[in-house]
PDB file of C-alpha atoms in Angstrom:
ATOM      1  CA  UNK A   1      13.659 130.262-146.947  1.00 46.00           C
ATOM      2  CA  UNK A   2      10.429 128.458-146.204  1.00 50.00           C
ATOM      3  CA  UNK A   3       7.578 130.972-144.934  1.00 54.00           C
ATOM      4  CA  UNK A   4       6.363 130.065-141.214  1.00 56.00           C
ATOM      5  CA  UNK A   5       3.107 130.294-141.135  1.00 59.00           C
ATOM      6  CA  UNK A   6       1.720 131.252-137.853  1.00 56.00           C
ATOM      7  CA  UNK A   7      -2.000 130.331-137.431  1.00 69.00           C
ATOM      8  CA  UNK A   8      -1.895 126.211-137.602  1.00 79.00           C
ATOM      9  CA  UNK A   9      -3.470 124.681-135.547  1.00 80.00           C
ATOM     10  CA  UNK A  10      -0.464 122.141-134.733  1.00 83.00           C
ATOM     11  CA  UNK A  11       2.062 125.336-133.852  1.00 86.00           C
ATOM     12  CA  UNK A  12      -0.563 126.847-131.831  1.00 85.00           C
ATOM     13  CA  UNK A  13      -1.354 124.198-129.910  1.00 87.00           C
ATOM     14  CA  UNK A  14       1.992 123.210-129.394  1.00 90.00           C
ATOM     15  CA  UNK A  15       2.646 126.758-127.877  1.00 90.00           C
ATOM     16  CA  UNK A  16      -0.352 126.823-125.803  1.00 90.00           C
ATOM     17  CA  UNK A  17       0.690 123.814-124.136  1.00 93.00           C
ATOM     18  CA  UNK A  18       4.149 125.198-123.824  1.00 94.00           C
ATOM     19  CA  UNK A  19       3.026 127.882-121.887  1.00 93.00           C
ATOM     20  CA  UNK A  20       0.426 126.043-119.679  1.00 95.00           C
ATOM     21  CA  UNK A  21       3.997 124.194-118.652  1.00 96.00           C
ATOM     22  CA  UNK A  22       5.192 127.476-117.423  1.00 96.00           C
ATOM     23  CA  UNK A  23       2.407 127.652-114.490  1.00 97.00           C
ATOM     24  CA  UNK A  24       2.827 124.120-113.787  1.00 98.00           C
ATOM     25  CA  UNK A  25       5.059 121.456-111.604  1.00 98.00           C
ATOM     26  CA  UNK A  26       6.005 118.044-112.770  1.00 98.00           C
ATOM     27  CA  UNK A  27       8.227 115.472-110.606  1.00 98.00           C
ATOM     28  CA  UNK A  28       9.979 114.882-114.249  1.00 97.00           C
ATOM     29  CA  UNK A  29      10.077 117.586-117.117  1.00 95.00           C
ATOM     30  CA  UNK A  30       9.537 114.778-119.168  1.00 96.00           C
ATOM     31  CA  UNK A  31       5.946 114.002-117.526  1.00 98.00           C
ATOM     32  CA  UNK A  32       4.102 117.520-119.116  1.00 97.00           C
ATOM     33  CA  UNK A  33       3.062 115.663-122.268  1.00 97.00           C
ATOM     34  CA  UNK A  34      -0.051 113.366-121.216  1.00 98.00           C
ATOM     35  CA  UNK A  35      -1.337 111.166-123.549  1.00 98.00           C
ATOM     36  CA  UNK A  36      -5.255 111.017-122.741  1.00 98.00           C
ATOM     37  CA  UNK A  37      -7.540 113.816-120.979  1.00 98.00           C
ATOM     38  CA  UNK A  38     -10.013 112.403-118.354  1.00 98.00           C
ATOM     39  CA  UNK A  39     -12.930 114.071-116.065  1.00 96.00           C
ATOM     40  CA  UNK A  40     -11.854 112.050-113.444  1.00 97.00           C
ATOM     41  CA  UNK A  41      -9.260 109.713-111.788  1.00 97.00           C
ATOM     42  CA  UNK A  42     -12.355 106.925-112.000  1.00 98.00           C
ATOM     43  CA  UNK A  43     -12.237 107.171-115.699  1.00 98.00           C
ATOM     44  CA  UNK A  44      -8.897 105.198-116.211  1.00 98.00           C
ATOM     45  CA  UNK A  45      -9.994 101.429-116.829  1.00 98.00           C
ATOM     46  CA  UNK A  46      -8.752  98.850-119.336  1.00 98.00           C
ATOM     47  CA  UNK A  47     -10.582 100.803-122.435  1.00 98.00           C
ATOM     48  CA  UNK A  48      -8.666 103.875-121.915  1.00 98.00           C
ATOM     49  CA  UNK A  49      -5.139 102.839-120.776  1.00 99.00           C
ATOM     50  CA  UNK A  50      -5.490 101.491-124.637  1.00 98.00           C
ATOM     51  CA  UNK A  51      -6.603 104.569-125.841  1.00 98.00           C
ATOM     52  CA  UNK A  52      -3.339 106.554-124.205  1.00 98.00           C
ATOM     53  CA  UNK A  53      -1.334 103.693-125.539  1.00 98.00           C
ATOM     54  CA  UNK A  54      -2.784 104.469-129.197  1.00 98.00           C
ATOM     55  CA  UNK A  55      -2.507 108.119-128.693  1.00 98.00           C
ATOM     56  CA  UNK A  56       1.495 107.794-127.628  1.00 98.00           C
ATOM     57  CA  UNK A  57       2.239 105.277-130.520  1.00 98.00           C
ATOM     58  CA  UNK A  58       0.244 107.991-132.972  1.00 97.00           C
ATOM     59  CA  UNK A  59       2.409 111.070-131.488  1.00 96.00           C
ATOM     60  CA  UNK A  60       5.623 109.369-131.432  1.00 97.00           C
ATOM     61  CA  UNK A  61       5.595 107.799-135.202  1.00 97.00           C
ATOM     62  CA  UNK A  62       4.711 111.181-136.148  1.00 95.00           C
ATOM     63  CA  UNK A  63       7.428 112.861-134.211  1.00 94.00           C
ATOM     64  CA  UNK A  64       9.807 110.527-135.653  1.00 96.00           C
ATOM     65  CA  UNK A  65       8.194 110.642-139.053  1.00 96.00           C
ATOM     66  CA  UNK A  66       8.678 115.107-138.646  1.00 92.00           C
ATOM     67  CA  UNK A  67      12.249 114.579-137.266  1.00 94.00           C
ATOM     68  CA  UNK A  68      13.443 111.849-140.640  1.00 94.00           C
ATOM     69  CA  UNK A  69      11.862 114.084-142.493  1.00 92.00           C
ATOM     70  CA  UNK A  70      12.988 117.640-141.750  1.00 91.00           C
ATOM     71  CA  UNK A  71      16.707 115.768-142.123  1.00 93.00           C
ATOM     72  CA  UNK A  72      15.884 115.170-146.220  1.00 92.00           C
ATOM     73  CA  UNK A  73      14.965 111.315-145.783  1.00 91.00           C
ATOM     74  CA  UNK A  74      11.755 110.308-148.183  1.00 92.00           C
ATOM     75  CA  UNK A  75       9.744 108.149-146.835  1.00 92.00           C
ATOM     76  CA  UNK A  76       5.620 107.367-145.512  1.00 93.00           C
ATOM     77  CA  UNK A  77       4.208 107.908-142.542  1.00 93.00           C
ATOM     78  CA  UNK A  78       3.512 104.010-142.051  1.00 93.00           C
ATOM     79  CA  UNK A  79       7.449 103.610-142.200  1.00 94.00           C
ATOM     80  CA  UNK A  80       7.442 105.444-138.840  1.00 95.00           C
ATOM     81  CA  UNK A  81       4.157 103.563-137.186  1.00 96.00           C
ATOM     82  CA  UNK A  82       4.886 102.423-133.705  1.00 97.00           C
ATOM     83  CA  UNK A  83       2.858  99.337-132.143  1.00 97.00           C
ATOM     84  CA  UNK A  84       0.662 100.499-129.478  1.00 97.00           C
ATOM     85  CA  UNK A  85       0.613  97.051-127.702  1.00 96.00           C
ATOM     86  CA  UNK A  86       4.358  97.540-127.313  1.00 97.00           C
ATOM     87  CA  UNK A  87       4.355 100.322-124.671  1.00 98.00           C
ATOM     88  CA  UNK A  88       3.915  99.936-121.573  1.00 97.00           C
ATOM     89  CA  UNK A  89       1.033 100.807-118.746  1.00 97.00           C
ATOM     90  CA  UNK A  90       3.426 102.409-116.522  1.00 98.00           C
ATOM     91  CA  UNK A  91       5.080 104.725-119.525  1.00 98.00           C
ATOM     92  CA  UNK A  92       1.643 106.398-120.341  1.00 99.00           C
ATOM     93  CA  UNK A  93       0.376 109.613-118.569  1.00 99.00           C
ATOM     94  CA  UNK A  94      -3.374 110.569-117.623  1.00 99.00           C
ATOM     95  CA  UNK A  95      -4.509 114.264-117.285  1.00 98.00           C
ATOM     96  CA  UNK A  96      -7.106 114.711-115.280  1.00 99.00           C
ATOM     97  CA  UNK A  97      -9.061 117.486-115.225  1.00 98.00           C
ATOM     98  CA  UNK A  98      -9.378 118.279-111.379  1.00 98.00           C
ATOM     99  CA  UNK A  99      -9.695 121.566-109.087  1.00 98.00           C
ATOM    100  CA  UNK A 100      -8.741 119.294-105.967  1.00 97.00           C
ATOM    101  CA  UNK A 101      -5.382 121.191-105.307  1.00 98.00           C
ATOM    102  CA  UNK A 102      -7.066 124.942-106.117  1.00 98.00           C
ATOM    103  CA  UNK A 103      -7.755 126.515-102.885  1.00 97.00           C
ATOM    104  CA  UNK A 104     -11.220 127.767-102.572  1.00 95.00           C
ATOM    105  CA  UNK A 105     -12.470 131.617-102.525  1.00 93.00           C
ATOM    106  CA  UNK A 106     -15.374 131.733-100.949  1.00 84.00           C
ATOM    107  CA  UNK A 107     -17.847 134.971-102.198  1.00 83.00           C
ATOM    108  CA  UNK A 108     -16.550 135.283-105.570  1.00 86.00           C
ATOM    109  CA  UNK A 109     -19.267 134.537-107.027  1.00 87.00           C
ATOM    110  CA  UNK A 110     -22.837 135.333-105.573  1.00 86.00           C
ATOM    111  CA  UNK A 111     -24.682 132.459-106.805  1.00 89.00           C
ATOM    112  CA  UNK A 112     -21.833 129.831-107.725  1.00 89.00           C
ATOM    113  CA  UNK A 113     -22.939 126.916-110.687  1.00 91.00           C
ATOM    114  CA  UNK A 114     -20.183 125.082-110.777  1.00 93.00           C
ATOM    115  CA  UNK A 115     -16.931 124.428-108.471  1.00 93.00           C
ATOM    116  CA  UNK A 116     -14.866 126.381-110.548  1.00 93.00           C
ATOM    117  CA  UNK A 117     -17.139 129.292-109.787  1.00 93.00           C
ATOM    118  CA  UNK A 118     -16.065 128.466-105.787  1.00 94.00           C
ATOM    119  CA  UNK A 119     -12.517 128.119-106.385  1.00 96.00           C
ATOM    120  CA  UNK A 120      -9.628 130.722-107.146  1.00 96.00           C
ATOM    121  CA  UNK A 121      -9.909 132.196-110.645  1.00 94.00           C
ATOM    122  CA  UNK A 122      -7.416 130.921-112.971  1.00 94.00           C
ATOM    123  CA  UNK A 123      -6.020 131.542-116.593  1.00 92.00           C
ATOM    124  CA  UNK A 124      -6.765 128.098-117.784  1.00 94.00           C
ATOM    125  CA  UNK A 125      -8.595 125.130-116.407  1.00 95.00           C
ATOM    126  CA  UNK A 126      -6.460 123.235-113.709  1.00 97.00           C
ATOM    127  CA  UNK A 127      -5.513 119.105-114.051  1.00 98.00           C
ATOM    128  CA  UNK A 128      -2.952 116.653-112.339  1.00 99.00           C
ATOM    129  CA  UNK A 129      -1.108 114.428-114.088  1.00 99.00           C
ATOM    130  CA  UNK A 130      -1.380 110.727-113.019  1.00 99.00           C
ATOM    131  CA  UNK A 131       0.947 107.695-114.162  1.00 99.00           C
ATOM    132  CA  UNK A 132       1.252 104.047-113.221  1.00 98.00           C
ATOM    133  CA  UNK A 133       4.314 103.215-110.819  1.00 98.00           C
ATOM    134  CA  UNK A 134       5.621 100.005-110.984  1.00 96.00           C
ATOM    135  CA  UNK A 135       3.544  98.322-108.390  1.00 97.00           C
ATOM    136  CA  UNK A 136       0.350  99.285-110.029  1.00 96.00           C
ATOM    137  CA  UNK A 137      -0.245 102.275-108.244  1.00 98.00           C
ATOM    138  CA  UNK A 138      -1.372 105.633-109.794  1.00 98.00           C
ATOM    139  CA  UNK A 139       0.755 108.685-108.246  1.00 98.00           C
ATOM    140  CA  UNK A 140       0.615 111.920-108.708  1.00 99.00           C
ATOM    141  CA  UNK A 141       3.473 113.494-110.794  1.00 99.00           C
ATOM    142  CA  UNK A 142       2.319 116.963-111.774  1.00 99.00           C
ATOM    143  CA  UNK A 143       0.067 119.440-111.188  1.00 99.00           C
ATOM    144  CA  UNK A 144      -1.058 122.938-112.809  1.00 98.00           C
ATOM    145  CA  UNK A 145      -0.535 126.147-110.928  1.00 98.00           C
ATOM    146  CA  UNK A 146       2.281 124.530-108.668  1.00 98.00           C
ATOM    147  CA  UNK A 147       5.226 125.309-107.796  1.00 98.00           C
ATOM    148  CA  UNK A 148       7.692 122.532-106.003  1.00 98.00           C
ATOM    149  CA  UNK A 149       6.967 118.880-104.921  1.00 98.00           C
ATOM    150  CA  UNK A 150       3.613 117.155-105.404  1.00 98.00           C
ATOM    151  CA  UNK A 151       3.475 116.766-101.559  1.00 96.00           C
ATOM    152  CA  UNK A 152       5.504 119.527-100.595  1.00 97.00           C
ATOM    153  CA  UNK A 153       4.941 122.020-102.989  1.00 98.00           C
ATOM    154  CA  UNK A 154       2.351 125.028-102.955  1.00 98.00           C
ATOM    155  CA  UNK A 155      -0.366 126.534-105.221  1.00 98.00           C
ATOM    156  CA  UNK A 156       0.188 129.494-107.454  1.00 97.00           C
ATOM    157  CA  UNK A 157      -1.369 131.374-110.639  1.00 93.00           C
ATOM    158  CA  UNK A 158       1.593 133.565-111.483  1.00 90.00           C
ATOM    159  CA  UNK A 159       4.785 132.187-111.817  1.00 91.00           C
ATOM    160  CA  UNK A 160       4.541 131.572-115.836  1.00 92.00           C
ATOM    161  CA  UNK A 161       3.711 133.480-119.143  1.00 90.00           C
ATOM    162  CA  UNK A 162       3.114 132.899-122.353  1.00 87.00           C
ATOM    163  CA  UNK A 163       5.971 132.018-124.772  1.00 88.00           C
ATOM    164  CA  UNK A 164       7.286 134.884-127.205  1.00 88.00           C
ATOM    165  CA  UNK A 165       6.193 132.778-130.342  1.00 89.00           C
ATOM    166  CA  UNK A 166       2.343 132.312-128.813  1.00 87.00           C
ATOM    167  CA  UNK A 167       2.672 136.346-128.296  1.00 82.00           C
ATOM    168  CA  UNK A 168       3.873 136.363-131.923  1.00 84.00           C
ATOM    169  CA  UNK A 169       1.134 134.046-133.277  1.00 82.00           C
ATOM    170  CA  UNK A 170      -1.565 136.018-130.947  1.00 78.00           C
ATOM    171  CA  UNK A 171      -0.714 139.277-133.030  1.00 78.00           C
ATOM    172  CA  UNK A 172      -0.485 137.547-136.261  1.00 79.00           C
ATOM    173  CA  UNK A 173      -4.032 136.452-135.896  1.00 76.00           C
ATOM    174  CA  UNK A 174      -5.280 139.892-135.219  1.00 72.00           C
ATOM    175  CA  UNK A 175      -3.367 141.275-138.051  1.00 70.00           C
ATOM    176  CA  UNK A 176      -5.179 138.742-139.999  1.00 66.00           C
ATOM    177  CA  UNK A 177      -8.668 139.399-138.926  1.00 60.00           C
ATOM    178  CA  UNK A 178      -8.418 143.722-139.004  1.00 56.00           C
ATOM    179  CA  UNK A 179      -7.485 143.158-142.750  1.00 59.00           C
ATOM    180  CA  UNK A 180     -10.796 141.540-143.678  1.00 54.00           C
ATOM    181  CA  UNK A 181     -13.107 143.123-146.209  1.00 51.00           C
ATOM    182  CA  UNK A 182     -15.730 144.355-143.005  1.00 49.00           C
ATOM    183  CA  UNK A 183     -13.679 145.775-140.906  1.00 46.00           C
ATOM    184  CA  UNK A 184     -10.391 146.667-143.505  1.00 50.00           C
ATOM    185  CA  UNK A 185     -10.631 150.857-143.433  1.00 49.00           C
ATOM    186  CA  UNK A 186     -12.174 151.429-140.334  1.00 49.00           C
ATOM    187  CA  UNK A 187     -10.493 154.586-138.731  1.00 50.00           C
ATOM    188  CA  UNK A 188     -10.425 152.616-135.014  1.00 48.00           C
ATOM    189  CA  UNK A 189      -9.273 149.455-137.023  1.00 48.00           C
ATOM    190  CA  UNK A 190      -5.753 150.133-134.767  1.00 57.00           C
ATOM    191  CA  UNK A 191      -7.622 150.660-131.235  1.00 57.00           C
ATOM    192  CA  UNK A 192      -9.797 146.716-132.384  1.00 52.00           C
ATOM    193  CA  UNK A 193      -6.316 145.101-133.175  1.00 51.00           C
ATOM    194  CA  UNK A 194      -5.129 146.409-129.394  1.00 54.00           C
ATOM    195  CA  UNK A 195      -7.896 145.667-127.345  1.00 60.00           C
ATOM    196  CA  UNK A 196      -7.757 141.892-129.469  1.00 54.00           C
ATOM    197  CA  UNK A 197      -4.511 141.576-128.722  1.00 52.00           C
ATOM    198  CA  UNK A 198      -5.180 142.655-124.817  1.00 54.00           C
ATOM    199  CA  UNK A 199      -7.981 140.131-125.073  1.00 60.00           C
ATOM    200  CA  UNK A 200      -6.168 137.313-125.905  1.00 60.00           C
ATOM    201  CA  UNK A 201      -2.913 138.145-123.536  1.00 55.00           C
ATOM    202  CA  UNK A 202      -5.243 137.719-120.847  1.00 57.00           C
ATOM    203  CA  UNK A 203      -7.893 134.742-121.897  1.00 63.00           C
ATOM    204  CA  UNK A 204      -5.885 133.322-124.186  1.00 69.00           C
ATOM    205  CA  UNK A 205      -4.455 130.118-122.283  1.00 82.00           C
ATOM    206  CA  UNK A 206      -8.292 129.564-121.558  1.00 83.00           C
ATOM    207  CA  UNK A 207      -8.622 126.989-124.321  1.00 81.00           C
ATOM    208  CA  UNK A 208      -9.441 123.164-123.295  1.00 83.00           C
ATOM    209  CA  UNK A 209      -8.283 120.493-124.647  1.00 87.00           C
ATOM    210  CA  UNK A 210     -10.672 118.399-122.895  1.00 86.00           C
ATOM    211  CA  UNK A 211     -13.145 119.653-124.955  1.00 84.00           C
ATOM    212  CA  UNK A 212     -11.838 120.399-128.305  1.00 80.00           C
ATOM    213  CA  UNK A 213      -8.091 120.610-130.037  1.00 78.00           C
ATOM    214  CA  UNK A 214      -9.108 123.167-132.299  1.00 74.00           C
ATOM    215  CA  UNK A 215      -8.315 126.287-130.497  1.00 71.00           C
ATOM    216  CA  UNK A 216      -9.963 128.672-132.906  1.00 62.00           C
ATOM    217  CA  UNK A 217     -13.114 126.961-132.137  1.00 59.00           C
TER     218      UNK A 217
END
């Protein structure tokens, strides 16, 4: 039986953003996987509709490239390569970084830097999801922390959790770190793995992938 290992940075990822999904409403399930992460709704031009394009052809020769492979076929990656100039504007998806639909909490913090610092604390930064409609428009058709329609719907930072394999992988990183050579022996060695592991259950979903895909960074 192969041996799963845990701490990749592809299965971690993949279970952060599975999680994330928990908190968050889409007008399709199939709209939670974006293809390009953007400051701002200004920042979708020519130059990166052609970058999500790239991005989608990349993910989906390599999904199909996983899937053929997993089922005993040999073959390259470039025998699964899909042409970027063959999909579509309207079939990519933006996320956009955005606290536009977090409501505000004024006084929580004395001397606020940024707008996060005005708006209701969350787990993880908060986006919307934006795609092309077939008239050119961009809509709306998800948001983090929701819960219902994009125009009907309603704000909320509790409704999800994280998924019993990111748990898993969360403890299997701490059980990797308390067995290193400087801290391996230490009589409170237990009482670090907990408060790690209590750590992580609550900051955990914190990583951005706007800034980096590496989430041990």
């Amino acid at each position: 039986m192969k041996k799963i290992n845990y701490l990749n940075n592809k299965d971690i990822l993949a279970e952060i953003h599975k999680s994330k999904n928990t908190f968050n409403s889409y007008i399709d399930p199939e709209y939670h996987q974006f293809d390009i992460i953007l400051l701002s709704i200004e920042k979708i031009n020519i130059r990166t509709i052609a970058t999500a394009k790239r991005n989608k052809a990349k993910r989906l020769g390599l999904q199909e490239y996983d899937t053929r492979k997993s089922q005993g076929e040999k073959l390259k990656l470039a025998d699964c390569e899909k042409d970027y100039k063959k999909i579509k504007k309207t079939d990519v998806i933006f996320r956009i970084m955005t606290f536009d639909h977090i409501p505000e909490e004024k006084g929580r913090k004395k001397n606020p830097k940024t707008i996060a610092d005005t708006k209701v604390k969350l787990n993880f930064p908060p986006f919307q999801h934006y795609k092309f409609n077939d008239d050119n428009e961009l809509v709306v058709i998800g948001k983090s922390h929701w819960i219902g329609g994009m125009d009907n719907g309603y704000f909320s930072k509790d409704q999800g959790q994280a998924t019993d394999k990111l748990a898993t992988m969360w403890m299997k990183l701490c059980d990797r770190y308390a067995t290193r050579g400087n801290v391996r022996g230490y009589t409170y060695n237990d009482e670090m793995k907990g408060q790690a592991i209590l750590q992580l259950a609550q900051i955990g979903l914190q990583f951005d992938e706007s800034k980096s895909n590496n989430p041990f960074a």
